[in-house]
mmCIF file of C-alpha atoms in Angstrom:
data_model
loop_
_atom_site.group_PDB
_atom_site.id
_atom_site.type_symbol
_atom_site.label_atom_id
_atom_site.label_comp_id
_atom_site.label_asym_id
_atom_site.label_seq_id
_atom_site.Cartn_x
_atom_site.Cartn_y
_atom_site.Cartn_z
ATOM 1 C CA UNK A 1 89.058 71.373 99.504
ATOM 2 C CA UNK A 2 88.751 74.811 101.366
ATOM 3 C CA UNK A 3 87.949 73.772 104.985
ATOM 4 C CA UNK A 4 88.581 76.441 108.080
ATOM 5 C CA UNK A 5 91.341 74.335 109.334
ATOM 6 C CA UNK A 6 93.100 72.735 106.368
ATOM 7 C CA UNK A 7 96.225 72.365 108.507
ATOM 8 C CA UNK A 8 94.428 70.352 111.661
ATOM 9 C CA UNK A 9 96.512 67.820 112.975
ATOM 10 C CA UNK A 10 99.781 68.398 111.709
ATOM 11 C CA UNK A 11 102.455 69.817 112.929
ATOM 12 C CA UNK A 12 105.225 72.624 112.107
ATOM 13 C CA UNK A 13 109.080 73.361 112.979
ATOM 14 C CA UNK A 14 109.902 76.759 112.564
ATOM 15 C CA UNK A 15 113.457 77.898 112.395
ATOM 16 C CA UNK A 16 113.896 81.439 113.381
ATOM 17 C CA UNK A 17 110.117 81.977 114.114
ATOM 18 C CA UNK A 18 110.375 83.935 116.940
ATOM 19 C CA UNK A 19 109.958 87.107 114.629
ATOM 20 C CA UNK A 20 109.456 88.937 111.777
ATOM 21 C CA UNK A 21 108.366 86.915 108.261
ATOM 22 C CA UNK A 22 108.522 83.846 109.963
ATOM 23 C CA UNK A 23 106.833 84.763 113.072
ATOM 24 C CA UNK A 24 103.887 85.993 110.605
ATOM 25 C CA UNK A 25 104.288 82.229 108.884
ATOM 26 C CA UNK A 26 103.934 80.928 112.312
ATOM 27 C CA UNK A 27 100.930 82.423 113.313
ATOM 28 C CA UNK A 28 99.479 81.654 109.542
ATOM 29 C CA UNK A 29 99.795 78.301 110.118
ATOM 30 C CA UNK A 30 98.443 78.059 113.510
ATOM 31 C CA UNK A 31 95.533 79.847 112.397
ATOM 32 C CA UNK A 32 94.502 76.815 109.759
ATOM 33 C CA UNK A 33 95.056 74.222 112.552
ATOM 34 C CA UNK A 34 98.769 73.323 112.879
ATOM 35 C CA UNK A 35 100.311 72.756 116.070
ATOM 36 C CA UNK A 36 103.797 74.933 116.131
ATOM 37 C CA UNK A 37 106.949 74.643 117.475
ATOM 38 C CA UNK A 38 109.323 77.979 117.118
ATOM 39 C CA UNK A 39 113.159 77.600 117.943
ATOM 40 C CA UNK A 40 115.545 80.193 118.193
ATOM 41 C CA UNK A 41 118.857 81.641 120.088
ATOM 42 C CA UNK A 42 116.632 83.298 122.718
ATOM 43 C CA UNK A 43 114.517 81.122 124.702
ATOM 44 C CA UNK A 44 112.387 84.098 126.184
ATOM 45 C CA UNK A 45 111.619 85.129 122.611
ATOM 46 C CA UNK A 46 110.977 81.898 121.695
ATOM 47 C CA UNK A 47 108.437 81.689 124.552
ATOM 48 C CA UNK A 48 107.029 85.060 124.197
ATOM 49 C CA UNK A 49 106.296 83.874 120.098
ATOM 50 C CA UNK A 50 104.608 80.535 121.472
ATOM 51 C CA UNK A 51 102.395 82.638 123.658
ATOM 52 C CA UNK A 52 101.240 85.136 120.958
ATOM 53 C CA UNK A 53 100.853 82.060 118.349
ATOM 54 C CA UNK A 54 98.329 80.218 121.079
ATOM 55 C CA UNK A 55 96.431 83.652 121.958
ATOM 56 C CA UNK A 56 96.205 84.114 118.455
ATOM 57 C CA UNK A 57 94.973 80.971 117.210
ATOM 58 C CA UNK A 58 93.648 78.505 119.473
ATOM 59 C CA UNK A 59 96.193 76.185 118.786
ATOM 60 C CA UNK A 60 98.946 74.735 121.002
ATOM 61 C CA UNK A 61 102.281 76.101 120.636
ATOM 62 C CA UNK A 62 105.626 75.657 122.041
ATOM 63 C CA UNK A 63 108.679 77.915 121.958
ATOM 64 C CA UNK A 64 112.384 75.999 122.503
ATOM 65 C CA UNK A 65 116.047 77.323 122.153
ATOM 66 C CA UNK A 66 118.640 76.280 119.636
ATOM 67 C CA UNK A 67 121.069 77.808 117.330
ATOM 68 C CA UNK A 68 120.898 76.972 114.061
ATOM 69 C CA UNK A 69 124.312 76.490 113.715
ATOM 70 C CA UNK A 70 124.359 73.682 116.227
ATOM 71 C CA UNK A 71 123.300 70.395 114.398
ATOM 72 C CA UNK A 72 123.070 68.906 117.844
ATOM 73 C CA UNK A 73 120.987 71.830 119.243
ATOM 74 C CA UNK A 74 118.462 71.284 116.328
ATOM 75 C CA UNK A 75 117.836 67.742 116.690
ATOM 76 C CA UNK A 76 117.350 68.200 120.173
ATOM 77 C CA UNK A 77 114.782 70.682 119.916
ATOM 78 C CA UNK A 78 113.540 68.415 116.903
ATOM 79 C CA UNK A 79 113.208 65.495 119.416
ATOM 80 C CA UNK A 80 111.255 67.353 121.891
ATOM 81 C CA UNK A 81 108.532 68.788 119.354
ATOM 82 C CA UNK A 82 108.212 65.538 117.773
ATOM 83 C CA UNK A 83 107.228 63.739 121.395
ATOM 84 C CA UNK A 84 104.995 66.743 122.091
ATOM 85 C CA UNK A 85 102.918 66.636 118.909
ATOM 86 C CA UNK A 86 104.225 63.499 116.716
ATOM 87 C CA UNK A 87 106.147 63.692 113.415
ATOM 88 C CA UNK A 88 106.463 66.659 111.677
ATOM 89 C CA UNK A 89 104.539 67.579 108.820
ATOM 90 C CA UNK A 90 105.752 70.908 107.887
ATOM 91 C CA UNK A 91 109.161 71.933 108.269
ATOM 92 C CA UNK A 92 110.460 75.813 107.752
ATOM 93 C CA UNK A 93 114.364 76.717 107.899
ATOM 94 C CA UNK A 94 113.932 80.226 108.181
ATOM 95 C CA UNK A 95 116.405 81.790 110.467
ATOM 96 C CA UNK A 96 118.731 84.451 108.792
ATOM 97 C CA UNK A 97 121.617 86.583 109.537
ATOM 98 C CA UNK A 98 122.075 90.093 107.534
ATOM 99 C CA UNK A 99 124.246 93.247 107.368
ATOM 100 C CA UNK A 100 124.922 95.812 104.809
ATOM 101 C CA UNK A 101 128.523 96.343 104.218
ATOM 102 C CA UNK A 102 130.705 96.256 101.279
ATOM 103 C CA UNK A 103 133.072 93.344 100.575
ATOM 104 C CA UNK A 104 136.099 94.991 101.479
ATOM 105 C CA UNK A 105 134.708 95.486 104.855
ATOM 106 C CA UNK A 106 133.290 92.405 105.688
ATOM 107 C CA UNK A 107 135.813 90.108 107.880
ATOM 108 C CA UNK A 108 136.488 86.651 107.215
ATOM 109 C CA UNK A 109 134.309 86.133 110.695
ATOM 110 C CA UNK A 110 131.182 87.935 109.563
ATOM 111 C CA UNK A 111 131.087 86.366 105.987
ATOM 112 C CA UNK A 112 131.358 82.740 107.734
ATOM 113 C CA UNK A 113 128.536 83.590 110.368
ATOM 114 C CA UNK A 114 126.236 84.546 107.440
ATOM 115 C CA UNK A 115 126.771 81.395 105.249
ATOM 116 C CA UNK A 116 126.716 79.457 108.864
ATOM 117 C CA UNK A 117 123.366 80.708 109.949
ATOM 118 C CA UNK A 118 121.315 80.996 106.144
ATOM 119 C CA UNK A 119 122.602 77.831 104.429
ATOM 120 C CA UNK A 120 124.704 75.416 106.918
ATOM 121 C CA UNK A 121 121.428 76.194 109.384
ATOM 122 C CA UNK A 122 118.974 75.225 106.602
ATOM 123 C CA UNK A 123 120.800 72.351 105.933
ATOM 124 C CA UNK A 124 120.836 71.495 109.732
ATOM 125 C CA UNK A 125 116.924 72.102 109.811
ATOM 126 C CA UNK A 126 116.066 70.091 107.230
ATOM 127 C CA UNK A 127 118.946 67.042 108.349
ATOM 128 C CA UNK A 128 117.617 66.655 111.733
ATOM 129 C CA UNK A 129 114.072 66.419 110.595
ATOM 130 C CA UNK A 130 114.819 64.144 107.819
ATOM 131 C CA UNK A 131 116.707 61.781 111.015
ATOM 132 C CA UNK A 132 114.433 62.120 113.350
ATOM 133 C CA UNK A 133 111.051 62.370 112.326
ATOM 134 C CA UNK A 134 110.762 61.688 108.428
ATOM 135 C CA UNK A 135 107.101 61.422 107.702
ATOM 136 C CA UNK A 136 105.606 60.599 103.903
ATOM 137 C CA UNK A 137 104.277 64.068 102.594
ATOM 138 C CA UNK A 138 106.153 66.395 104.718
ATOM 139 C CA UNK A 139 106.502 69.756 103.497
ATOM 140 C CA UNK A 140 110.268 71.485 103.695
ATOM 141 C CA UNK A 141 110.444 75.078 103.194
ATOM 142 C CA UNK A 142 113.463 77.115 102.547
ATOM 143 C CA UNK A 143 113.196 80.834 103.421
ATOM 144 C CA UNK A 144 115.293 82.347 100.996
ATOM 145 C CA UNK A 145 115.838 85.835 98.977
ATOM 146 C CA UNK A 146 116.397 87.502 95.867
ATOM 147 C CA UNK A 147 119.923 88.124 96.393
ATOM 148 C CA UNK A 148 120.159 84.534 95.437
ATOM 149 C CA UNK A 149 119.986 85.032 91.606
ATOM 150 C CA UNK A 150 120.136 89.188 91.686
ATOM 151 C CA UNK A 151 123.632 90.200 93.059
ATOM 152 C CA UNK A 152 123.389 93.406 95.167
ATOM 153 C CA UNK A 153 126.152 95.559 96.376
ATOM 154 C CA UNK A 154 126.725 95.637 99.938
ATOM 155 C CA UNK A 155 125.345 91.951 100.451
ATOM 156 C CA UNK A 156 127.892 89.537 98.765
ATOM 157 C CA UNK A 157 128.032 87.235 101.946
ATOM 158 C CA UNK A 158 123.816 87.164 101.934
ATOM 159 C CA UNK A 159 123.726 86.733 97.827
ATOM 160 C CA UNK A 160 126.534 83.677 98.382
ATOM 161 C CA UNK A 161 124.508 82.174 101.288
ATOM 162 C CA UNK A 162 121.087 82.633 99.593
ATOM 163 C CA UNK A 163 122.558 80.817 96.303
ATOM 164 C CA UNK A 164 123.724 78.053 98.114
ATOM 165 C CA UNK A 165 120.259 77.631 99.724
ATOM 166 C CA UNK A 166 118.450 77.867 96.195
ATOM 167 C CA UNK A 167 121.166 75.307 95.331
ATOM 168 C CA UNK A 168 120.430 73.122 98.650
ATOM 169 C CA UNK A 169 116.668 72.639 98.246
ATOM 170 C CA UNK A 170 116.718 72.114 94.429
ATOM 171 C CA UNK A 171 119.060 69.084 95.101
ATOM 172 C CA UNK A 172 117.351 68.010 98.410
ATOM 173 C CA UNK A 173 114.071 67.808 96.463
ATOM 174 C CA UNK A 174 114.930 65.545 93.925
ATOM 175 C CA UNK A 175 117.070 63.301 96.371
ATOM 176 C CA UNK A 176 114.264 63.099 99.091
ATOM 177 C CA UNK A 177 110.979 63.021 96.418
ATOM 178 C CA UNK A 178 111.257 59.291 96.507
ATOM 179 C CA UNK A 179 110.500 59.277 100.293
ATOM 180 C CA UNK A 180 107.312 61.619 99.843
ATOM 181 C CA UNK A 181 109.293 64.624 101.085
ATOM 182 C CA UNK A 182 108.603 68.028 98.963
ATOM 183 C CA UNK A 183 111.303 70.384 99.373
ATOM 184 C CA UNK A 184 110.484 74.220 98.057
ATOM 185 C CA UNK A 185 111.520 77.654 98.663
ATOM 186 C CA UNK A 186 109.999 81.153 99.644
ATOM 187 C CA UNK A 187 111.795 84.386 98.379
ATOM 188 C CA UNK A 188 110.135 87.367 99.990
ATOM 189 C CA UNK A 189 110.640 90.980 98.954
ATOM 190 C CA UNK A 190 110.284 93.873 100.698
ATOM 191 C CA UNK A 191 108.100 93.067 103.604
ATOM 192 C CA UNK A 192 107.024 96.005 105.990
ATOM 193 C CA UNK A 193 107.768 96.027 109.187
ATOM 194 C CA UNK A 194 110.761 93.920 108.760
ATOM 195 C CA UNK A 195 114.041 94.350 110.133
ATOM 196 C CA UNK A 196 115.015 94.098 106.430
ATOM 197 C CA UNK A 197 113.153 97.071 105.248
ATOM 198 C CA UNK A 198 114.230 99.230 108.003
ATOM 199 C CA UNK A 199 117.751 98.762 107.130
ATOM 200 C CA UNK A 200 117.137 99.392 103.389
ATOM 201 C CA UNK A 201 114.870 102.349 103.599
ATOM 202 C CA UNK A 202 115.286 104.053 107.467
ATOM 203 C CA UNK A 203 113.042 107.165 106.190
ATOM 204 C CA UNK A 204 110.010 107.454 104.752
ATOM 205 C CA UNK A 205 111.647 109.314 101.642
ATOM 206 C CA UNK A 206 113.737 106.008 101.095
ATOM 207 C CA UNK A 207 110.331 103.751 101.590
ATOM 208 C CA UNK A 208 108.400 105.953 98.797
ATOM 209 C CA UNK A 209 111.316 105.879 96.053
ATOM 210 C CA UNK A 210 111.326 101.843 96.660
ATOM 211 C CA UNK A 211 107.761 101.522 96.607
ATOM 212 C CA UNK A 212 107.768 103.263 93.241
ATOM 213 C CA UNK A 213 109.957 100.706 91.801
ATOM 214 C CA UNK A 214 107.675 97.774 92.931
ATOM 215 C CA UNK A 215 105.465 96.561 89.913
ATOM 216 C CA UNK A 216 102.479 96.193 92.855
ATOM 217 C CA UNK A 217 103.394 99.814 94.397
ATOM 218 C CA UNK A 218 103.179 98.469 97.986
ATOM 219 C CA UNK A 219 105.585 96.552 100.142
ATOM 220 C CA UNK A 220 104.643 93.105 101.278
ATOM 221 C CA UNK A 221 102.935 92.036 104.280
ATOM 222 C CA UNK A 222 103.906 89.126 106.420
ATOM 223 C CA UNK A 223 100.936 87.483 105.917
ATOM 224 C CA UNK A 224 101.391 87.518 101.934
ATOM 225 C CA UNK A 225 104.397 85.254 102.482
ATOM 226 C CA UNK A 226 102.752 83.281 105.401
ATOM 227 C CA UNK A 227 99.916 82.538 102.513
ATOM 228 C CA UNK A 228 102.534 81.070 100.331
ATOM 229 C CA UNK A 229 103.741 78.755 103.745
ATOM 230 C CA UNK A 230 100.428 77.701 103.774
ATOM 231 C CA UNK A 231 99.944 76.616 99.990
ATOM 232 C CA UNK A 232 103.121 74.608 100.094
ATOM 233 C CA UNK A 233 102.086 73.375 103.135
ATOM 234 C CA UNK A 234 98.647 72.122 102.908
ATOM 235 C CA UNK A 235 97.151 69.630 100.409
ATOM 236 C CA UNK A 236 96.856 72.293 98.091
ATOM 237 C CA UNK A 237 100.286 72.059 96.909
ATOM 238 C CA UNK A 238 100.967 68.383 96.915
ATOM 239 C CA UNK A 239 102.543 68.429 93.388
ATOM 240 C CA UNK A 240 104.811 70.827 94.417
ATOM 241 C CA UNK A 241 108.860 70.390 94.947
ATOM 242 C CA UNK A 242 111.910 71.964 93.907
ATOM 243 C CA UNK A 243 110.202 75.368 93.412
ATOM 244 C CA UNK A 244 111.194 78.873 94.647
ATOM 245 C CA UNK A 245 108.028 80.978 94.954
ATOM 246 C CA UNK A 246 109.112 84.968 94.790
ATOM 247 C CA UNK A 247 106.832 86.853 97.355
ATOM 248 C CA UNK A 248 107.476 90.410 96.171
ATOM 249 C CA UNK A 249 105.316 91.854 93.993
ATOM 250 C CA UNK A 250 107.031 92.093 91.258
ATOM 251 C CA UNK A 251 110.365 93.885 92.809
ATOM 252 C CA UNK A 252 112.824 91.891 90.978
ATOM 253 C CA UNK A 253 111.848 92.404 87.523
ATOM 254 C CA UNK A 254 113.309 95.880 87.730
ATOM 255 C CA UNK A 255 112.476 99.490 88.096
ATOM 256 C CA UNK A 256 109.199 99.653 87.462
ATOM 257 C CA UNK A 257 108.404 103.715 88.428
ATOM 258 C CA UNK A 258 108.305 104.280 84.883
ATOM 259 C CA UNK A 259 104.140 105.377 83.708
ATOM 260 C CA UNK A 260 103.474 102.994 81.068
ATOM 261 C CA UNK A 261 99.712 103.413 81.737
ATOM 262 C CA UNK A 262 99.021 106.733 80.066
ATOM 263 C CA UNK A 263 98.363 106.479 76.422
ATOM 264 C CA UNK A 264 101.469 108.849 75.467
ATOM 265 C CA UNK A 265 104.393 110.367 77.130
#
């Protein structure tokens, strides 16, 4: 069951795969043998990401330009990937938009932009994959967020978009299970080195304050998220669908800063 290349001869398509968590997932899949296509709006960044993936894994990778808000663009990139590598085994919908602002300061256009990237983009990636290279046994994974279930000030747009992503992936899991396609979600918490953490806690003092509230007392690593994607993408997760994996060290459980290990208080 545990071989060196548990994803060998499989193909992965990853939107938003040019940086951060999604690039970490792409690298993790490639290191276990999967051929990878990453897409992003910036072609140069996408090609650079593919070069990094190949250098670290020795597995073939390509980078293409496509905006997930544009179904035809996503479908076109996906057809290139399928023509190059064959039908898709792994589809990661990871492109996301975010900024911190109170709801009264978010314009209608700003709100719509985040919903379009996160929710419509996820649908476009999954629908294009189903339409042009549906394959029984495929694993579709949406990258969601804790804001989908835990309201957060300054994140009204993200809360709404990610709640939609959660509902969408569960519905697609029900509808597409008969085709042999599994649809799941990964909800990362505070991951070190990501833009989200830098915006949430730009100083060391603020970072340490957050760490104290995390049950495991550390930020996550991109590798932690990649490991969840590997499980869901491999035969190890072949009976899992409609699930959302929280990879967040207990962050969503609430404030864990209280010392509960001392025998007395």
